[in-house]
Backbone as a chain_set.jsonl record, in Angstrom:
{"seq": "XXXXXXXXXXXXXXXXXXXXXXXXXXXXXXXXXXXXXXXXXXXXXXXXXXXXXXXXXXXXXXXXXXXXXXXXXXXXXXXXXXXXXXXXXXXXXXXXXXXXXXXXXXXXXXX", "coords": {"N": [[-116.177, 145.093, 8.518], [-114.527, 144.768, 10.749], [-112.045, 143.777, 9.953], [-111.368, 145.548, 8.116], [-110.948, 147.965, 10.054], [-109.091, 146.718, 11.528], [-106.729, 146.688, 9.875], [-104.001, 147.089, 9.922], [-103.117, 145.472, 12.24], [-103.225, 143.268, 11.209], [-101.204, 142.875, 8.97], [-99.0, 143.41, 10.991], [-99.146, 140.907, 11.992], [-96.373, 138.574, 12.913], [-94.814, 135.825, 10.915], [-96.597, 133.438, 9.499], [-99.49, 132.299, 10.169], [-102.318, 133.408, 10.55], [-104.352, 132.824, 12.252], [-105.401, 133.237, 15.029], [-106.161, 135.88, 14.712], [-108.012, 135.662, 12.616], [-109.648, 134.493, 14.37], [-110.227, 136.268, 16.717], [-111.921, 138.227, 15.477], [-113.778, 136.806, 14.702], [-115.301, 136.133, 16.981], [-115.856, 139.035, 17.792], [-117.482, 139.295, 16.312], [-119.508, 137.707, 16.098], [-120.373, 138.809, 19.017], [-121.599, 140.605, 18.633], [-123.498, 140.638, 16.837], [-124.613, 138.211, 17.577], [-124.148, 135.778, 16.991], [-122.551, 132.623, 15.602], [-120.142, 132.774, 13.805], [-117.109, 130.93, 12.791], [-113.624, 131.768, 13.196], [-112.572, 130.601, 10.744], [-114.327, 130.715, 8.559], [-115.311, 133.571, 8.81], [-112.795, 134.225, 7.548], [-112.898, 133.242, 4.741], [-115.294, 134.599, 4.201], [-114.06, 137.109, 3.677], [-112.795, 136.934, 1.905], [-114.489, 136.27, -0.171], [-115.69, 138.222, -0.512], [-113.862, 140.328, -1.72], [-113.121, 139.262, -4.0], [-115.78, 139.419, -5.249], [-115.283, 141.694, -5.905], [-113.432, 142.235, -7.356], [-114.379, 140.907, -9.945], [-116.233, 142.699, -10.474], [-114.828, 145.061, -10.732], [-113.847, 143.681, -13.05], [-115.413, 143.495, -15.26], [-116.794, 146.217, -15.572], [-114.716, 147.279, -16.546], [-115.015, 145.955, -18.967], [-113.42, 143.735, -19.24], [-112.959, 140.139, -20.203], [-112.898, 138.252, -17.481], [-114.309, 139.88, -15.671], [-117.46, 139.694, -13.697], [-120.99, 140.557, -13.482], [-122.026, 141.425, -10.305], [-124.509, 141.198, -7.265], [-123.623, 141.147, -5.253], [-120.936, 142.396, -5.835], [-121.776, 145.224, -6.513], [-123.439, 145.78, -4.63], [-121.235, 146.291, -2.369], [-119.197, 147.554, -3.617], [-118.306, 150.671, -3.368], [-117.497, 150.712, -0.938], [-114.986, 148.975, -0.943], [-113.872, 149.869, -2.84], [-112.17, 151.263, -1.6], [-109.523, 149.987, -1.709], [-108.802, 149.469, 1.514], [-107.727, 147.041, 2.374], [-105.164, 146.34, 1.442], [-101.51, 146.371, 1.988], [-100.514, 148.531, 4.215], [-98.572, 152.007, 3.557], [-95.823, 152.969, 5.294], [-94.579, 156.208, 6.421], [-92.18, 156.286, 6.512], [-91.753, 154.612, 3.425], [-93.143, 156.245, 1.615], [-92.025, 158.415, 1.785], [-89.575, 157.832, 0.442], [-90.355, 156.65, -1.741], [-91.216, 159.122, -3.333], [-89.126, 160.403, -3.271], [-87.642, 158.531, -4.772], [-88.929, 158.813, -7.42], [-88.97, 161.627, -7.989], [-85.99, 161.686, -8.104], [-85.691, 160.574, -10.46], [-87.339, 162.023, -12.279], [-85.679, 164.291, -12.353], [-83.015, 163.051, -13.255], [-83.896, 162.344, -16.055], [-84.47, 164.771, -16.949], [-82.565, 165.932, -17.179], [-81.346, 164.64, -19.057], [-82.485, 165.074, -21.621]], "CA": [[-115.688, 146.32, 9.138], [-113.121, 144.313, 11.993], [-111.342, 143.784, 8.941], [-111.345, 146.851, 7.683], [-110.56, 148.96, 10.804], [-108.083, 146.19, 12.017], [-105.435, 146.009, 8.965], [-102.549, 147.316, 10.175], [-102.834, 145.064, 12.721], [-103.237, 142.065, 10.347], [-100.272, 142.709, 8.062], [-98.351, 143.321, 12.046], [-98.552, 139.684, 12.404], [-94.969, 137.864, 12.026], [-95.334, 134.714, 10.439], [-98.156, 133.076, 8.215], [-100.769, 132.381, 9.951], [-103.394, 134.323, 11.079], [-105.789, 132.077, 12.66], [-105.996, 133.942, 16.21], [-106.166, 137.39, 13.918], [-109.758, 135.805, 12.472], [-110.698, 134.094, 15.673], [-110.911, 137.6, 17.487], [-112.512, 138.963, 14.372], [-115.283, 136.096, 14.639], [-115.148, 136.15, 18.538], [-116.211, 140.218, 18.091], [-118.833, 139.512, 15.213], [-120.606, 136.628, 17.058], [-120.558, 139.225, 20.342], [-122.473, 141.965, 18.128], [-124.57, 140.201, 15.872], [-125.183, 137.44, 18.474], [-124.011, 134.434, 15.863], [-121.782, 131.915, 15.5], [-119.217, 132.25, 12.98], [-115.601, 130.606, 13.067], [-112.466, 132.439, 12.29], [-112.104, 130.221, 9.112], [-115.61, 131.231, 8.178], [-115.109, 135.249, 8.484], [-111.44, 134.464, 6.556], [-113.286, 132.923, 3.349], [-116.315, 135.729, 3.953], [-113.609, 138.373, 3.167], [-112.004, 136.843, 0.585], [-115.532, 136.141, -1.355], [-115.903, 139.636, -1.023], [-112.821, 140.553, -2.644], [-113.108, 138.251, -5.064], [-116.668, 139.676, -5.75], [-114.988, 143.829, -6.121], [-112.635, 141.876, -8.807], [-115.174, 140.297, -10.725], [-117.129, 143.876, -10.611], [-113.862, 145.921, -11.511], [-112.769, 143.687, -14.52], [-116.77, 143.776, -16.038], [-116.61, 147.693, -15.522], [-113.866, 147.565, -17.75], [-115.353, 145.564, -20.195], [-112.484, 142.32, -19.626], [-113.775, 138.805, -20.103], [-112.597, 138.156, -16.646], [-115.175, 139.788, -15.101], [-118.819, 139.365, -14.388], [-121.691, 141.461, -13.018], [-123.134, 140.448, -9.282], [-125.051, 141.895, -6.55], [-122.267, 141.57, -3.609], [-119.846, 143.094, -6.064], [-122.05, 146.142, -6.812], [-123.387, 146.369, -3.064], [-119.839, 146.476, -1.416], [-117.875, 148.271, -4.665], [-117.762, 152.042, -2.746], [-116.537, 150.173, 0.231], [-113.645, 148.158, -1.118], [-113.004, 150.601, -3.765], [-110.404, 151.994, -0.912], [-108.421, 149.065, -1.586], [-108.286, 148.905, 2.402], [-107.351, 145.388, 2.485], [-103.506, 146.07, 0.885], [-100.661, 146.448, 2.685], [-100.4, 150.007, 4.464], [-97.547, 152.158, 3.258], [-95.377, 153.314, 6.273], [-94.199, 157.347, 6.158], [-90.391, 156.057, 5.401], [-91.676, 153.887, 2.095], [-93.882, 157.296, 1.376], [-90.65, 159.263, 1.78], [-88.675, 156.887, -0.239], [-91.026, 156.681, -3.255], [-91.108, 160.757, -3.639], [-86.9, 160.811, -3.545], [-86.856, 158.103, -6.283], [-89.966, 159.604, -8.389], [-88.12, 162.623, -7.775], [-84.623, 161.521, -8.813], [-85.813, 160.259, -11.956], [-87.839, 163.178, -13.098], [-84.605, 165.39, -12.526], [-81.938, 162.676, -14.569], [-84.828, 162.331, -17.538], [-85.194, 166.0, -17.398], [-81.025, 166.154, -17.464], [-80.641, 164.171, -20.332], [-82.61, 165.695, -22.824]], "C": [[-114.52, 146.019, 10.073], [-112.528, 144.059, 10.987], [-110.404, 145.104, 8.114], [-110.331, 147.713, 8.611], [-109.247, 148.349, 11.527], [-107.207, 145.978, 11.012], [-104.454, 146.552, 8.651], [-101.942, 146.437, 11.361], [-102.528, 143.708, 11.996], [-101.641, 141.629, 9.706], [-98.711, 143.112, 9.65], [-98.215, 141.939, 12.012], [-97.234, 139.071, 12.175], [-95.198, 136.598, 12.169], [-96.521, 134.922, 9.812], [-99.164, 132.937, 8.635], [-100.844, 133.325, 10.898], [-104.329, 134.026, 11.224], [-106.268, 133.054, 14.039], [-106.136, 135.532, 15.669], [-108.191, 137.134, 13.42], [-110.576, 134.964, 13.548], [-111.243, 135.1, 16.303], [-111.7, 138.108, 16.736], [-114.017, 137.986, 14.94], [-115.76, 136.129, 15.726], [-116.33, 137.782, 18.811], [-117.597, 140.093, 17.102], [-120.118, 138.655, 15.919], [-120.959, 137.417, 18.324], [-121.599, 140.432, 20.269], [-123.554, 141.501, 17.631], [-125.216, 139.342, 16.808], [-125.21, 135.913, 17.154], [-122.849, 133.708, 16.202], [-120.777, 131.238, 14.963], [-117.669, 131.793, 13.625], [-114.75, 131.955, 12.338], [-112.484, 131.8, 10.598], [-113.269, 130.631, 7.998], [-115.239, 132.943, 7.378], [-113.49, 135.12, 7.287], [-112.33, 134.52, 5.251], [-114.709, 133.712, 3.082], [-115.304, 137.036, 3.318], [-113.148, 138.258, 2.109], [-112.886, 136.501, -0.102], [-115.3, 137.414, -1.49], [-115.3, 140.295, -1.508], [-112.205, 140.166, -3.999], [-114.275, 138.79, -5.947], [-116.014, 141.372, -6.319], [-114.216, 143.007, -7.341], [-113.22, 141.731, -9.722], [-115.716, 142.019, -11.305], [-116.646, 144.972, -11.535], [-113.692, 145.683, -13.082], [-114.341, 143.845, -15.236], [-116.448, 145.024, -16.329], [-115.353, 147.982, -16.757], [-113.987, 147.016, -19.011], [-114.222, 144.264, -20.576], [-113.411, 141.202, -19.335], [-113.57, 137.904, -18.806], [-113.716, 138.073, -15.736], [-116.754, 139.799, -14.789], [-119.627, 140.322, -13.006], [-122.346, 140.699, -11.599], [-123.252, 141.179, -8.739], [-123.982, 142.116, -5.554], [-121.633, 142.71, -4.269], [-119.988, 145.118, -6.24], [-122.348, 146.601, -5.265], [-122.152, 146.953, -2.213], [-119.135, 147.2, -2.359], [-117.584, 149.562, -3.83], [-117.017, 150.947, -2.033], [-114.872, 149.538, -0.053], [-113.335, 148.852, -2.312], [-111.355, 151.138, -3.413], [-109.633, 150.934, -0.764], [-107.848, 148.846, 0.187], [-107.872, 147.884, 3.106], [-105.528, 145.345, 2.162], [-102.524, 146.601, 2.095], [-100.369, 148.072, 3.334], [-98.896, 150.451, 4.372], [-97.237, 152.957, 5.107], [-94.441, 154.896, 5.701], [-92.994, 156.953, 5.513], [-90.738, 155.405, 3.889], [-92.65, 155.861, 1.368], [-92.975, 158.719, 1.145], [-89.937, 158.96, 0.395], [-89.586, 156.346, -1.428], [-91.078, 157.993, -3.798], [-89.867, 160.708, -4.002], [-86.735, 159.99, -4.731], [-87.583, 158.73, -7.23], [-89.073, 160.98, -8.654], [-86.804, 162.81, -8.975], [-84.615, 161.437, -10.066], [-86.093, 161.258, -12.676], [-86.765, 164.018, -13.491], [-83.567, 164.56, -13.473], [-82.748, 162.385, -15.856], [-84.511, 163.96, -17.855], [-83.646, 166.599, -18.261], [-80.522, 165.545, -18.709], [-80.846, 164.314, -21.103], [-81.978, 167.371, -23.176]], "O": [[-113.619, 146.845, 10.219], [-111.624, 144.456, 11.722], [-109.252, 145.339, 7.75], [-109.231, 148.109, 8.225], [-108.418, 149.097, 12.045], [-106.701, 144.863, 11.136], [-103.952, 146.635, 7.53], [-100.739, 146.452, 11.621], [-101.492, 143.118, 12.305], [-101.05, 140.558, 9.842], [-97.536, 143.061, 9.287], [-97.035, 141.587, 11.997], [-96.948, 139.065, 10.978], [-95.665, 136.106, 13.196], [-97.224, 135.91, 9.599], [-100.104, 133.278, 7.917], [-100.062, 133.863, 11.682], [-105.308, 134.532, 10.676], [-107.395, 133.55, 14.063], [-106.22, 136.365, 16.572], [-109.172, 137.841, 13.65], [-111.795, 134.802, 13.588], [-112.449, 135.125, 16.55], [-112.55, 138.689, 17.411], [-115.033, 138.461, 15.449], [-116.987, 136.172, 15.648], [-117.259, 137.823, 19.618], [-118.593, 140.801, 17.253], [-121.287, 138.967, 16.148], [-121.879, 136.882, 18.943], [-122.199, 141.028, 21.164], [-124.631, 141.97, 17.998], [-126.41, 139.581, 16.987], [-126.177, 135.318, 16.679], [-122.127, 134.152, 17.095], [-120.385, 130.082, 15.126], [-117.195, 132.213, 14.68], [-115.033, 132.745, 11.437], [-112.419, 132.452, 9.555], [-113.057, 130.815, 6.8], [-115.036, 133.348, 6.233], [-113.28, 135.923, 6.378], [-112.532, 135.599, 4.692], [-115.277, 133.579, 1.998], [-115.801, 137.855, 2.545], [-113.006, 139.183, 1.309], [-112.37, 136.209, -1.18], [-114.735, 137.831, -2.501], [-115.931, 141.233, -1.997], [-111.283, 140.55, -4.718], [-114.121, 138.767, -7.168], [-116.586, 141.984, -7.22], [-114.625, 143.354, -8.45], [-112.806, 142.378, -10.684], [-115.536, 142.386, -12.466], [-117.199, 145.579, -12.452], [-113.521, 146.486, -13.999], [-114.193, 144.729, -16.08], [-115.783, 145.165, -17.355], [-115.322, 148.848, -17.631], [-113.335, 147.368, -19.994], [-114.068, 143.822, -21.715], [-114.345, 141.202, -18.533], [-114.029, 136.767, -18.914], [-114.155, 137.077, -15.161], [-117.414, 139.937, -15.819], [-119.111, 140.666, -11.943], [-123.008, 139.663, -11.664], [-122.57, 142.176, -8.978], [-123.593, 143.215, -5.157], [-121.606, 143.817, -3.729], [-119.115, 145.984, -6.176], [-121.737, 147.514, -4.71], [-122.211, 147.962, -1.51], [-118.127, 147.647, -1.81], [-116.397, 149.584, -3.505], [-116.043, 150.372, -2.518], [-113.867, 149.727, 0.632], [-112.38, 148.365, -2.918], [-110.286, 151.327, -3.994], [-109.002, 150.834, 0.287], [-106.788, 148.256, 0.391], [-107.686, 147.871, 4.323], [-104.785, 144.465, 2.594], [-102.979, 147.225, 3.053], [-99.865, 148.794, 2.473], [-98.004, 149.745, 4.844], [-98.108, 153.343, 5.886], [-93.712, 154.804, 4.713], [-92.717, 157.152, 4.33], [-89.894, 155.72, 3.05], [-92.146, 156.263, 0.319], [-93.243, 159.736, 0.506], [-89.797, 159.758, -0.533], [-89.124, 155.348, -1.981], [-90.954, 157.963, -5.022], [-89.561, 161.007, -5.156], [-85.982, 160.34, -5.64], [-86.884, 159.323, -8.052], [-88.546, 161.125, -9.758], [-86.615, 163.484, -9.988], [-83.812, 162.005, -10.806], [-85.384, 161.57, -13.633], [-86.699, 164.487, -14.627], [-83.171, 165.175, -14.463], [-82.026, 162.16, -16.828], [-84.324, 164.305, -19.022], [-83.497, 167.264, -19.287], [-79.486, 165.871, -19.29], [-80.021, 164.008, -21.963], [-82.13, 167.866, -24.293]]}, "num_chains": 1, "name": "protein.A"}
C-alpha cells in the first residue's frame, strides 16, 4: 500500500536510485506491523508481486508465459490498476488528445 499511495513520489526521484525511497517505505512498514524489513527487502517484495500479476495476466490469456499462483490471484484486483506505471501529467493527457485528434481529422481528410 506505501507503494501504492506513494508513486508519484517514486517516479519524482532524480536519478537511479531509490534506496532512501524503500528505506522510508520499510522504516513505515516495520512502525505498523512492528517488523523488521529492509528497504532492499520491501523493493524485491514489490517486484515478486508484479511479477506474480504477470504470470496471472499471461495464463488468463491462455500464453505459455504464464502460470497460475495464489499471490497472483490474491493481489490481481489490486494491481489490475496498473498503479505502479508512470503517472501521466495533465500536459502529456492534453498532448495525447491533440495528436489522437489530429490524426482522426487528416485520415478522415484523405479519404
Amino acid at each position: 500500500k506505501q507503494r501504492k499511495y506513494r508513486n508519484r513520489e517514486y517516479y519524482q526521484i532524480i536519478g537511479r536510485s531509490r534506496k532512501n525511497y524503500w528505506e522510508s517505505i520499510s522504516r513505515r512498514i516495520n512502525r505498523e506491523a512492528g517488523s523488521n524489513f529492509t528497504g532492499i527487502q520491501c523493493r524485491r517484495k514489490f517486484n515478486n508481486l508484479v511479477s506474480h500479476y504477470y504470470d496471472i495476466c499471461y495464463f488468463m490469456c491462455g500464453d505459455d508465459r504464464g502460470k497460475y499462483t495464489d499471490i497472483g490471484e490474491r493481489y490481481f484486483g489490486e494491481f489490475n490498476t496498473l498503479f505502479w506505471h508512470r503517472p501521466v501529467s495533465m500536459i502529456q493527457n492534453v498532448q495525447r488528445t491533440n495528436v489522437s485528434t489530429h490524426r482522426r481529422r487528416n485520415r478522415d481528410n484523405v479519404r
